[in-house]
Tab-separated table of C-alpha atoms in Angstrom:
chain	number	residue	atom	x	y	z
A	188	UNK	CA	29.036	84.565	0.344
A	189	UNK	CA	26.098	83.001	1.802
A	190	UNK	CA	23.808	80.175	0.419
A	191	UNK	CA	20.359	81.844	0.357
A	192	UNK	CA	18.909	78.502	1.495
A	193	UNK	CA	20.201	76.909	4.440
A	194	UNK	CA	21.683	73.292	3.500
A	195	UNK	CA	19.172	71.657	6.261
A	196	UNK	CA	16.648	72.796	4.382
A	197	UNK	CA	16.921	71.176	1.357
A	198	UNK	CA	16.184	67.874	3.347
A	199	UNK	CA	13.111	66.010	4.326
A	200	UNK	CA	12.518	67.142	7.774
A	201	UNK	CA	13.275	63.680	10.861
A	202	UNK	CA	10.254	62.030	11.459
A	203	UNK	CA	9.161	61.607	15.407
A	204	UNK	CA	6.481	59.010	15.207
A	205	UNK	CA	6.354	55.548	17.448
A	206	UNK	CA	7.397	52.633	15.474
A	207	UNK	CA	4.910	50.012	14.629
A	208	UNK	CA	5.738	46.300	13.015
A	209	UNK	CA	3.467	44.292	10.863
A	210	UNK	CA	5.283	40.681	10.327
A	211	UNK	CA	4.739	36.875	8.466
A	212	UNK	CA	7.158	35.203	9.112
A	213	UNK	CA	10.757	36.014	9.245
A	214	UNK	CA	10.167	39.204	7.678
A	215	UNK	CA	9.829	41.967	10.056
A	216	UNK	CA	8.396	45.284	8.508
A	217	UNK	CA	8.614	48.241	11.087
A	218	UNK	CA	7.333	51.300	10.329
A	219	UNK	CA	7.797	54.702	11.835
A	220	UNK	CA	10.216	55.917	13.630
A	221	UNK	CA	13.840	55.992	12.225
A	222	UNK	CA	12.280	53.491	10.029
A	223	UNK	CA	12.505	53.841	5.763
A	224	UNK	CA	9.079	55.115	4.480
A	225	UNK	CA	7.364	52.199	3.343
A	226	UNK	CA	5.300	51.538	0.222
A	227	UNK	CA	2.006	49.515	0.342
A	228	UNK	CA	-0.520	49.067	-2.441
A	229	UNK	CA	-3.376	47.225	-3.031
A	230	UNK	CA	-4.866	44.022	-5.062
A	231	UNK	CA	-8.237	44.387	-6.627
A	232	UNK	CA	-9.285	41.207	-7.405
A	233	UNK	CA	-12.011	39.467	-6.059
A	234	UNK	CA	-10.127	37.980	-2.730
A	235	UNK	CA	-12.586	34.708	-2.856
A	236	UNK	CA	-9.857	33.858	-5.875
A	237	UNK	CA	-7.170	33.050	-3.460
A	238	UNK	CA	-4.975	31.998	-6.595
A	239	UNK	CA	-5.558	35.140	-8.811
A	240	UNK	CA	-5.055	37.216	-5.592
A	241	UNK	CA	-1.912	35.742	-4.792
A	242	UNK	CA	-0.574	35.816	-7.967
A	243	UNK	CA	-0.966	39.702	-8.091
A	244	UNK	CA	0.183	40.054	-4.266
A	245	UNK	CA	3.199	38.657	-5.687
A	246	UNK	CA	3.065	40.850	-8.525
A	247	UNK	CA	2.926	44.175	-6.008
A	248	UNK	CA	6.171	42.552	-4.116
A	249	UNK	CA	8.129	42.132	-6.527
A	250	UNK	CA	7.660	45.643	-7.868
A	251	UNK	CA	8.654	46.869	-4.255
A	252	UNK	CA	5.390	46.778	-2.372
A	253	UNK	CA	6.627	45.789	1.054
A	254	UNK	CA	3.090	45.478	2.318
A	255	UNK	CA	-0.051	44.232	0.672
A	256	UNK	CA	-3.516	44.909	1.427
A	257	UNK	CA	-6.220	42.940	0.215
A	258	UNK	CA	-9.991	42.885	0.639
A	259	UNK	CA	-11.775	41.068	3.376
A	260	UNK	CA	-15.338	41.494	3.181
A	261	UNK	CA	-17.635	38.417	3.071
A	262	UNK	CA	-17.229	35.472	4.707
A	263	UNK	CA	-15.816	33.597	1.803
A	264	UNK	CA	-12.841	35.917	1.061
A	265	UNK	CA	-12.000	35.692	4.875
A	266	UNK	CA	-12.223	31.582	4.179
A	267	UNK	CA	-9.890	32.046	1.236
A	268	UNK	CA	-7.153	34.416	3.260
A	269	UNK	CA	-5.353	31.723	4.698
A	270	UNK	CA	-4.658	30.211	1.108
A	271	UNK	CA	-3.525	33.162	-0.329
A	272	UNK	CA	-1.165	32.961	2.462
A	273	UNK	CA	0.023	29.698	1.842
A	274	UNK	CA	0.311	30.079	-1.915
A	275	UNK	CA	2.498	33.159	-1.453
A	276	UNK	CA	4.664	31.516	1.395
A	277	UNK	CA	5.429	28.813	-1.419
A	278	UNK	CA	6.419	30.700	-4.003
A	279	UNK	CA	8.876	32.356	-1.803
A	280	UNK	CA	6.888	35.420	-1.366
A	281	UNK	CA	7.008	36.724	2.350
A	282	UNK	CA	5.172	40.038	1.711
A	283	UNK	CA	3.078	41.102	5.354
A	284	UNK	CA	-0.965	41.300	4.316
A	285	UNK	CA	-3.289	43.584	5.406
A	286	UNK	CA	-6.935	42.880	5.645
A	287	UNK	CA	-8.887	45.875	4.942
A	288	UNK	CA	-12.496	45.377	6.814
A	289	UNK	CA	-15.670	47.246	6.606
A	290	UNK	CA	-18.751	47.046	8.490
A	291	UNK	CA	-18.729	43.080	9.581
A	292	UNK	CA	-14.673	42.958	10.175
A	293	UNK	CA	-15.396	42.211	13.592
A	294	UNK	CA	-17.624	39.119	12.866
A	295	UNK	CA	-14.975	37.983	10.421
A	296	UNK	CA	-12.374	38.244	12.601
A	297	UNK	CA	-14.207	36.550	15.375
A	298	UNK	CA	-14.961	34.030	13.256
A	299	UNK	CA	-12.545	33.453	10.954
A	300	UNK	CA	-9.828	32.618	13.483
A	301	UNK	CA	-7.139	31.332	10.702
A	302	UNK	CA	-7.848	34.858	8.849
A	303	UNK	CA	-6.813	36.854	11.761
A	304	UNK	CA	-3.746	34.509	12.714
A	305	UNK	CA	-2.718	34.850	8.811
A	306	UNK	CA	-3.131	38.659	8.124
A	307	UNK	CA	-0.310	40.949	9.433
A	308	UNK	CA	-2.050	44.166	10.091
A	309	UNK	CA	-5.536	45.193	10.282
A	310	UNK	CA	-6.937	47.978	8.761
A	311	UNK	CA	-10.154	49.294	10.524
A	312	UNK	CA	-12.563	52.264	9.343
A	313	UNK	CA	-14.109	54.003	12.673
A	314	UNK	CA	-16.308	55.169	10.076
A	315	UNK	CA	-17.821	51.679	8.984
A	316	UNK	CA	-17.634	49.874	12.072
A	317	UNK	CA	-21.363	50.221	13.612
A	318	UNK	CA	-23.570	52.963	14.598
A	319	UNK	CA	-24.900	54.595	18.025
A	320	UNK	CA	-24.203	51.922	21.014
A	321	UNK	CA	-22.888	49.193	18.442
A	322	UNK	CA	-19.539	51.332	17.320
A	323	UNK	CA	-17.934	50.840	20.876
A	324	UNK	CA	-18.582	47.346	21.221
A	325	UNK	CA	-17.637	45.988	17.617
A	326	UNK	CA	-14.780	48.460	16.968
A	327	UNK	CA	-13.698	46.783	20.687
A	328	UNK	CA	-13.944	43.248	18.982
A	329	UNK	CA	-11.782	43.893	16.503
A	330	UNK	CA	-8.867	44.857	18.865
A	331	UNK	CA	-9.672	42.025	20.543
A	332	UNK	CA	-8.479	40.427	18.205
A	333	UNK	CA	-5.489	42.483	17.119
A	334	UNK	CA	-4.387	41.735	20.367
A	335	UNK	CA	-5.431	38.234	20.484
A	336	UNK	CA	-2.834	37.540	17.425
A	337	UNK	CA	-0.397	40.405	18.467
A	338	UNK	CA	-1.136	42.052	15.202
A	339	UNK	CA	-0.985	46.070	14.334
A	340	UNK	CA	-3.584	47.923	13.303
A	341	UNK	CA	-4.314	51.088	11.074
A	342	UNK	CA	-7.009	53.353	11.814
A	343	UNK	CA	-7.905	54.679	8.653
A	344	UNK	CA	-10.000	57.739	8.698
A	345	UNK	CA	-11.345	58.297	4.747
A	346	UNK	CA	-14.022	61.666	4.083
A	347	UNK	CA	-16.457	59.695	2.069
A	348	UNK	CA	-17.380	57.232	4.932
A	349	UNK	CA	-16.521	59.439	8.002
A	350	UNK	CA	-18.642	58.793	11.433
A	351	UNK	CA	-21.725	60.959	10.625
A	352	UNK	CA	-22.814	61.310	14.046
A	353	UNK	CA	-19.166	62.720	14.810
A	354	UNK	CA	-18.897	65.010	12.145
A	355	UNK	CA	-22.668	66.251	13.063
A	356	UNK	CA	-22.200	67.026	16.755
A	357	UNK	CA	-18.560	69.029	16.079
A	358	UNK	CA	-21.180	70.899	13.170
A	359	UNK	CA	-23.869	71.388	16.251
A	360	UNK	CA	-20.551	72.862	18.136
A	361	UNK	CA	-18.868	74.817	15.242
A	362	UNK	CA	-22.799	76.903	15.133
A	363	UNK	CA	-22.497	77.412	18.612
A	364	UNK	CA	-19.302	79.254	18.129
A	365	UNK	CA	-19.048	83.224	17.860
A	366	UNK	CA	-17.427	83.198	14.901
A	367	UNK	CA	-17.557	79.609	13.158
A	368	UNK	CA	-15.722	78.064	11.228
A	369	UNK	CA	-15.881	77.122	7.582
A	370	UNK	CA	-17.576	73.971	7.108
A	371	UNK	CA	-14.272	72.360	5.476
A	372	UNK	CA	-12.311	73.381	8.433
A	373	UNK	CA	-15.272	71.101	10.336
A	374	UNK	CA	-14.795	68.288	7.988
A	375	UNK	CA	-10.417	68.501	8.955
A	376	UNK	CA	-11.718	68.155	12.757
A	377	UNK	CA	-13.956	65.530	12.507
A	378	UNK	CA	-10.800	63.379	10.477
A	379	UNK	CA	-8.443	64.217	12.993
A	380	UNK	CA	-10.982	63.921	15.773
A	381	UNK	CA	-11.792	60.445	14.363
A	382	UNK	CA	-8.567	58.936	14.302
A	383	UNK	CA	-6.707	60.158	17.170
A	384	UNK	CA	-10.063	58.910	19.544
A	385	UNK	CA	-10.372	56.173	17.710
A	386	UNK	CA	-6.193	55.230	19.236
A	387	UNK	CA	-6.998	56.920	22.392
A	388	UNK	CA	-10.113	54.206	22.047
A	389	UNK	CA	-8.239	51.186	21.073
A	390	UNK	CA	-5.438	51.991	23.713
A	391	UNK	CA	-7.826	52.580	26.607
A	392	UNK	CA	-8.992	48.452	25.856
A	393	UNK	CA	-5.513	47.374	26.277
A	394	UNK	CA	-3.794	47.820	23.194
A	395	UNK	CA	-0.448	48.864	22.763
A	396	UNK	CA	-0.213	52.445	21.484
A	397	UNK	CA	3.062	51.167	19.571
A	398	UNK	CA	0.709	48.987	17.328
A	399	UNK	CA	-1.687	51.517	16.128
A	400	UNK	CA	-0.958	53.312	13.086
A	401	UNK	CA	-3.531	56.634	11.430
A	402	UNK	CA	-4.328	57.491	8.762
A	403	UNK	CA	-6.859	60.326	7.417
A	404	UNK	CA	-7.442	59.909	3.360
A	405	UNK	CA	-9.326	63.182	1.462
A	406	UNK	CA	-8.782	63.401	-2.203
A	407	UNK	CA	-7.753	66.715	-2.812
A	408	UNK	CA	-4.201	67.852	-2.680
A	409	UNK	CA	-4.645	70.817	-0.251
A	410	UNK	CA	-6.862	69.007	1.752
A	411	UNK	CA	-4.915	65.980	2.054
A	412	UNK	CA	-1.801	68.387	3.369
A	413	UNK	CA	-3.907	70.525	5.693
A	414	UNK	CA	-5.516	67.681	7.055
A	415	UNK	CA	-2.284	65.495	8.048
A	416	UNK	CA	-0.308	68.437	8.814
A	417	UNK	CA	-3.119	68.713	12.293
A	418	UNK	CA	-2.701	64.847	13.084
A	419	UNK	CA	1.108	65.105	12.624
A	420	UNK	CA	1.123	68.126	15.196
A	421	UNK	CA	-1.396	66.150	17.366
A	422	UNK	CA	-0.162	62.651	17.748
A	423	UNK	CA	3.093	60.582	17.284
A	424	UNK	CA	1.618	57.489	16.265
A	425	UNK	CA	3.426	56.732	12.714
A	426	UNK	CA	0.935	57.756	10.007
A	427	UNK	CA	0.194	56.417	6.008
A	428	UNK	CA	-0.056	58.642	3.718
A	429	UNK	CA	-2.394	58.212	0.459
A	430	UNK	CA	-4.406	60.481	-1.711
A	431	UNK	CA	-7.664	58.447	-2.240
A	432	UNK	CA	-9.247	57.916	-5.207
A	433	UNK	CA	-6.666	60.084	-6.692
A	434	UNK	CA	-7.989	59.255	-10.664
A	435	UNK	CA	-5.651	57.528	-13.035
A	436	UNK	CA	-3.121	58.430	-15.401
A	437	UNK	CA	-0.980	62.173	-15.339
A	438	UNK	CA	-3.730	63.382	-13.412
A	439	UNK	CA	-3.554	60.546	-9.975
A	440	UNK	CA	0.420	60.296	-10.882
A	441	UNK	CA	0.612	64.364	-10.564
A	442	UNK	CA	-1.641	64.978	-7.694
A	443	UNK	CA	-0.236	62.052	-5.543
A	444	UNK	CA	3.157	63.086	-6.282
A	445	UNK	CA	2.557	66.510	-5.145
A	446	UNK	CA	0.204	66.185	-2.095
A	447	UNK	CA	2.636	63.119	-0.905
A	448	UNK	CA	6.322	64.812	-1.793
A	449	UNK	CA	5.094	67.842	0.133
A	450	UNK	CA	4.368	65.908	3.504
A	451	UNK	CA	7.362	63.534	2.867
A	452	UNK	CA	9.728	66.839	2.728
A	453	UNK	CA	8.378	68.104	6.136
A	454	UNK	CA	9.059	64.608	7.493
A	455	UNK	CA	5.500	63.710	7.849
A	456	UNK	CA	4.472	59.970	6.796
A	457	UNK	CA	5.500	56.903	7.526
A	458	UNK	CA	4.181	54.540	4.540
A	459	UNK	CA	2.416	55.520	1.171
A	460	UNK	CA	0.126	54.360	-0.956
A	461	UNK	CA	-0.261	55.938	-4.274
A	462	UNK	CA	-4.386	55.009	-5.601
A	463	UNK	CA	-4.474	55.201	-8.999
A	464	UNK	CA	-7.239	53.743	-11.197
A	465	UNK	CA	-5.508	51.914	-13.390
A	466	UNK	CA	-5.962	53.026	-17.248
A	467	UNK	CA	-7.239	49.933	-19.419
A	468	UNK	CA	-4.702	47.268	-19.808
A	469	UNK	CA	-2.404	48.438	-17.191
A	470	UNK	CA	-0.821	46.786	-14.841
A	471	UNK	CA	-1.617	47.350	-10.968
A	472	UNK	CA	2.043	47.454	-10.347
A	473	UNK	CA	2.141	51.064	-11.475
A	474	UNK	CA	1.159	52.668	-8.642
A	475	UNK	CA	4.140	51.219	-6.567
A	476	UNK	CA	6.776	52.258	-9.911
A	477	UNK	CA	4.780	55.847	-8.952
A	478	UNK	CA	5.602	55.189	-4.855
A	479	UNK	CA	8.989	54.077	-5.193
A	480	UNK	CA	9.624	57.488	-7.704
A	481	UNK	CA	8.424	59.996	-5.109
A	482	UNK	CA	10.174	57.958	-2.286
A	483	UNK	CA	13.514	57.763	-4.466
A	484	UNK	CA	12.925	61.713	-6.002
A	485	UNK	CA	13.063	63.068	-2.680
A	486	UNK	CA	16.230	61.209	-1.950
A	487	UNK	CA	14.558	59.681	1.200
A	488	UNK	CA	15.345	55.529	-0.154
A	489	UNK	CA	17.116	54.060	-3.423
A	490	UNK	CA	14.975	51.593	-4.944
A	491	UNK	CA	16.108	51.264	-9.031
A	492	UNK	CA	19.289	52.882	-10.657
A	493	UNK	CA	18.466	56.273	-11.591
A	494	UNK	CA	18.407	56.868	-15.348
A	495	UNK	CA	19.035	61.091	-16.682
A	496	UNK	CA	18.291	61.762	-20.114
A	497	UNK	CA	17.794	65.265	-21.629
A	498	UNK	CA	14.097	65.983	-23.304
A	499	UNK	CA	15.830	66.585	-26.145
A	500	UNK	CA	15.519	69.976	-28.351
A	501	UNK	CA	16.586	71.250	-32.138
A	502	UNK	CA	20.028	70.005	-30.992
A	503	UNK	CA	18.820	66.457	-30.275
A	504	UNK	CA	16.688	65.429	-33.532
A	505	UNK	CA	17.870	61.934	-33.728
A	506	UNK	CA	15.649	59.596	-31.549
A	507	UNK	CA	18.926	56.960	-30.693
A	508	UNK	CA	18.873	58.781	-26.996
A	509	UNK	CA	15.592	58.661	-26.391
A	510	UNK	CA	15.611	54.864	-27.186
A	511	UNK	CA	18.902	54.206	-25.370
A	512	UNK	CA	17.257	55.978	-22.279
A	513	UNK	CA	14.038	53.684	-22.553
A	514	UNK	CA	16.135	50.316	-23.132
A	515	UNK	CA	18.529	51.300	-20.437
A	516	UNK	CA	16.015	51.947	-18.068
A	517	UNK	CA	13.375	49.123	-18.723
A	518	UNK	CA	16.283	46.591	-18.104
A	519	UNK	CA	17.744	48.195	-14.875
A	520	UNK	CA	14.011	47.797	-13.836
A	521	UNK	CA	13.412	44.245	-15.164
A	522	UNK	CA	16.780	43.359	-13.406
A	523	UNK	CA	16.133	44.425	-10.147
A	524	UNK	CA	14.081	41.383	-8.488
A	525	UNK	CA	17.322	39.411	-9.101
A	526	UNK	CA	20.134	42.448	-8.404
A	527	UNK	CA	18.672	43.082	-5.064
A	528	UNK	CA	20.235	40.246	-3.773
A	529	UNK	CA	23.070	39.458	-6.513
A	530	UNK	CA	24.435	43.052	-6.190
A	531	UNK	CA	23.351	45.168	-3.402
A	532	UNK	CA	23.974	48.579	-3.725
A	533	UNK	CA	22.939	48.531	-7.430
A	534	UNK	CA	19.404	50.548	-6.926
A	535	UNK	CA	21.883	53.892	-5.691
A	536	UNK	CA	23.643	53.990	-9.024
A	537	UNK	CA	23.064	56.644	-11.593
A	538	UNK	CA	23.335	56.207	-15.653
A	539	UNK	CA	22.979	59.145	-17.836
A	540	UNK	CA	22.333	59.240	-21.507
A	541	UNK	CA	22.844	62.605	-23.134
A	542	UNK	CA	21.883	63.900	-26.773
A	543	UNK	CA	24.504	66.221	-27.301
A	544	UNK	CA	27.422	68.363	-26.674
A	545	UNK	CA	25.663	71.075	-24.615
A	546	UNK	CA	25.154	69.233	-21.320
A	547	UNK	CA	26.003	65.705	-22.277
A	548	UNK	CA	29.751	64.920	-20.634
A	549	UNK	CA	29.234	67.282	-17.740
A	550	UNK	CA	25.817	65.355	-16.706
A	551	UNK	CA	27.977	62.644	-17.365
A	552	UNK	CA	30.439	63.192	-15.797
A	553	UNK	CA	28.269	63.510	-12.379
A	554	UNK	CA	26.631	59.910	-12.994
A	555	UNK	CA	28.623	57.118	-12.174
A	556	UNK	CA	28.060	55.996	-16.175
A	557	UNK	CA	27.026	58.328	-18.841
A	558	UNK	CA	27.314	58.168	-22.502
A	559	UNK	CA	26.693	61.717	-24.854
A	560	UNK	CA	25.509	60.755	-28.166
A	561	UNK	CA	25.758	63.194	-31.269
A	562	UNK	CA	23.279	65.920	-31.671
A	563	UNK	CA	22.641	67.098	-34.824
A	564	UNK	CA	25.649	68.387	-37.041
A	565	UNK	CA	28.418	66.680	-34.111
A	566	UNK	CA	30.577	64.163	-35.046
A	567	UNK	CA	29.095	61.157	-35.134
A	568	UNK	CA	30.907	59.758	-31.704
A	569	UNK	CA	29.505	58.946	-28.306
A	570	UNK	CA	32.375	59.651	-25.126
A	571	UNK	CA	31.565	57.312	-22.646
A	572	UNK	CA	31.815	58.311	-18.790
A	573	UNK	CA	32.676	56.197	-15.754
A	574	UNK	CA	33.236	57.291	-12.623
A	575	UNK	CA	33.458	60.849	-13.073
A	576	UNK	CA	36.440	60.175	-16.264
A	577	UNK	CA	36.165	59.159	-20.074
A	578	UNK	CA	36.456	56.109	-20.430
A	579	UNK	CA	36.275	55.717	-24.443
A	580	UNK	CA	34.635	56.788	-27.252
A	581	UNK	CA	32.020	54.618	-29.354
A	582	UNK	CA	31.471	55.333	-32.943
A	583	UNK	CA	29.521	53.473	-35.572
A	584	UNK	CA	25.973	51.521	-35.593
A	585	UNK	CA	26.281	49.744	-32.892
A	586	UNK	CA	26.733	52.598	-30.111
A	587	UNK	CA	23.705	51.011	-28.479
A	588	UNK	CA	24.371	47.734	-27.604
A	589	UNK	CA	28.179	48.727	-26.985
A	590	UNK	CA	26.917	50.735	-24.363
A	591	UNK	CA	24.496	48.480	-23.015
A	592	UNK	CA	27.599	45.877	-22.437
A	593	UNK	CA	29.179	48.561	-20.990
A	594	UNK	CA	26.976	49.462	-18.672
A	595	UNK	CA	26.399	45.623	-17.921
A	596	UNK	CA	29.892	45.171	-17.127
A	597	UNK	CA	30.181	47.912	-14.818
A	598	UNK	CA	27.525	46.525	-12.849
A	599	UNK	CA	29.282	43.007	-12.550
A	600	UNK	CA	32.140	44.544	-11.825
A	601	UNK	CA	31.252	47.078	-9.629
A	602	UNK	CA	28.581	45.694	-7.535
A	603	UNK	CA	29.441	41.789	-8.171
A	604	UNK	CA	32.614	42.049	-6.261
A	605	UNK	CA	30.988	43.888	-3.158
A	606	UNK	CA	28.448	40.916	-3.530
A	607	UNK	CA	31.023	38.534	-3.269
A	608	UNK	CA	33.083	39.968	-0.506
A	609	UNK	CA	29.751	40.659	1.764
């Protein structure tokens, strides 16, 4: 009998895009290519406070942001870049920076040498660079200096500052056409049209095609796939994905999820960026927890051990699973800036916690450690998985914390002794 879907297609499609690097240091991020997908976020403080900046830079890395943009716009932020450098270089932080410029980027660059030299990667809006007989010439100065300092650079295309007198001339065209086309369909062109000129542009002034990444931002979810669909079909430079201003809370998490898993799965995108406004009180690091999810849910990188739990039903009325599956999970997280190094391999292993009979020991079974607590009216004992076999069983009050030692020695002696062999 037949599978009705072939196995290949189950899995994100290759990607074919150039590879790009952005470096500081010793660390060398590439992107594109047979490269991971990368995940970059964002800082929004003020970058004139080179000490709260740096501070949540470091934040972002050590969530898994493996490249950080930050805000250059005035001349005193670019002043303040090469600090936020240096405080991040001594606190052991060697995350690559990205200066995001708009309108005056290429004064800043030109004269804020030690800016330039201390970014990574540029990020330049063809949109926001000048107007008329000005774009040429200061969109020129700032890959002047990308290739002054041998830096990368990302043309980022975004709908709400596109080039106006683009988008109007391919409008002017579009009328002239028998049967035009929908004005949306004219807004995709001018995106596309944008970006890849804007390459063709920066190549034709000497830079090196292999140091140009696009990307084309929209913030709706059809829009965004449409849209990058064209410039994947057009180009091979390596692309970044993001939804832009995709809101905050289920609806950004949900709509940057969908727009970005879909494009991931046909083996377009290169890096993400998931923008979500954070809700009050939250932390900016939740848009890379959101990154690394989608990344990890499509199978494409392992960043944190995977946690299953059930959703729970009339079987499941007791809340110990649900609390065993937060506790579980918030310490495999909080752990992870130290496992990385202390026991690599750690982020591909999977822990299930089960609330009863039904599925419990065959979902854990399939993890590499799984407990199945009692539902309602089972006895009250908890078989404990490893490795595909039952291990034990843990009765009484203190089935959590058994199993969280459990679970803690596994990892020590699972992943400690691969440590110490490596």
């Amino acid at each position: 009998m037949q599978p009705c879907l072939p196995i290949e297609a189950a899995f994100p499609k290759p990607r074919h895009s150039r590879q790009a690097r952005a470096a500081w240091g010793a660390n060398v991020v590439t992107i594109g290519g047979d490269a991971p997908v990368r995940i970059q976020s964002m800082t929004n403080t003020d970058t004139q406070d080179a000490i709260g900046t740096a501070i949540q830079v470091k934040e972002l890395a050590i969530a898994g942001s493996e490249l950080v943009r930050i805000t250059v716009n005035t001349p005193e932020a670019a002043a303040q870049v090469p600090y936020i450098r240096e405080q991040l270089d001594r606190m052991g932080i060697a995350v690559p920076l990205i200066g995001d410029f708009h309108y005056n980027g290429h004064r800043l660059l030109t004269d804020y040498p030690d800016c330039a030299q201390a970014l990574s990667k540029y990020r330049i809006n063809p949109g926001n660079v000048g107007k008329g007989d000005k774009h040429d010439k200061q969109f020129g100065q700032m890959i002047e200096a990308a290739m002054r300092w041998n830096k990368p650079v990302r043309i980022g295309v975004n709908w709400g500052s596109l080039d106006q007198e683009l988008l109007a001339g391919l409008m002017d065209v579009n009328s002239a056409r028998a049967e035009p086309w929908d004005a949306k369909l004219v807004m995709y062109e001018a995106l596309v049209t944008s970006a890849i000129d804007s390459a063709k542009l920066a190549e034709s002034m000497g830079m090196d095609g292999s140091q140009v990444i696009l990307s084309c931002k929209v913030s709706g979810v059809q829009d965004l796939i449409s849209v990058y669909r064209e410039l994947a079909r057009r180009c091979d430079y390596p692309l970044h994905l993001g939804l832009t201003e995709a809101g905050m809370g289920t609806k950004g998490t949900v709509a940057s999820s969908v727009a970005l898993g879909i494009l991931l799965q046909e083996g377009i995108g290169d890096t993400i960026r998931v923008s979500l406004t954070p809700q009050p009180g939250e932390s900016r690091t939740q848009e890379v927890v959101i990154a690394s999810e989608i990344i990890q849910g499509l199978g494409l990188r392992s960043f944190v051990p995977s946690v299953t739990a059930c959703p729970g039903c009339g079987r499941t009325t007791s809340t110990t699973f649900q609390e065993l599956a937060k506790q579980i999970d918030d310490y495999l997280r909080a752990q992870m800036p130290v496992w990385r190094k202390k026991y690599p391999g750690v982020e591909k292993m999977k822990v299930a916690v089960m609330g009863c009979i039904v599925n419990g020991p065959g979902e854990s079974k399939h993890a590499d450690i799984g407990i199945s607590l009692p539902g309602t009216g089972e006895a009250p004992a908890a078989p404990v998985f490893i490795d595909g076999q039952k291990a034990l069983t843990l009765r009484g009050e203190n089935i959590v914390t058994e199993f969280h030692q459990i679970v803690e020695n596994y990892i020590e002696k699972r992943f400690g002794t691969v440590a110490e062999t490596a």
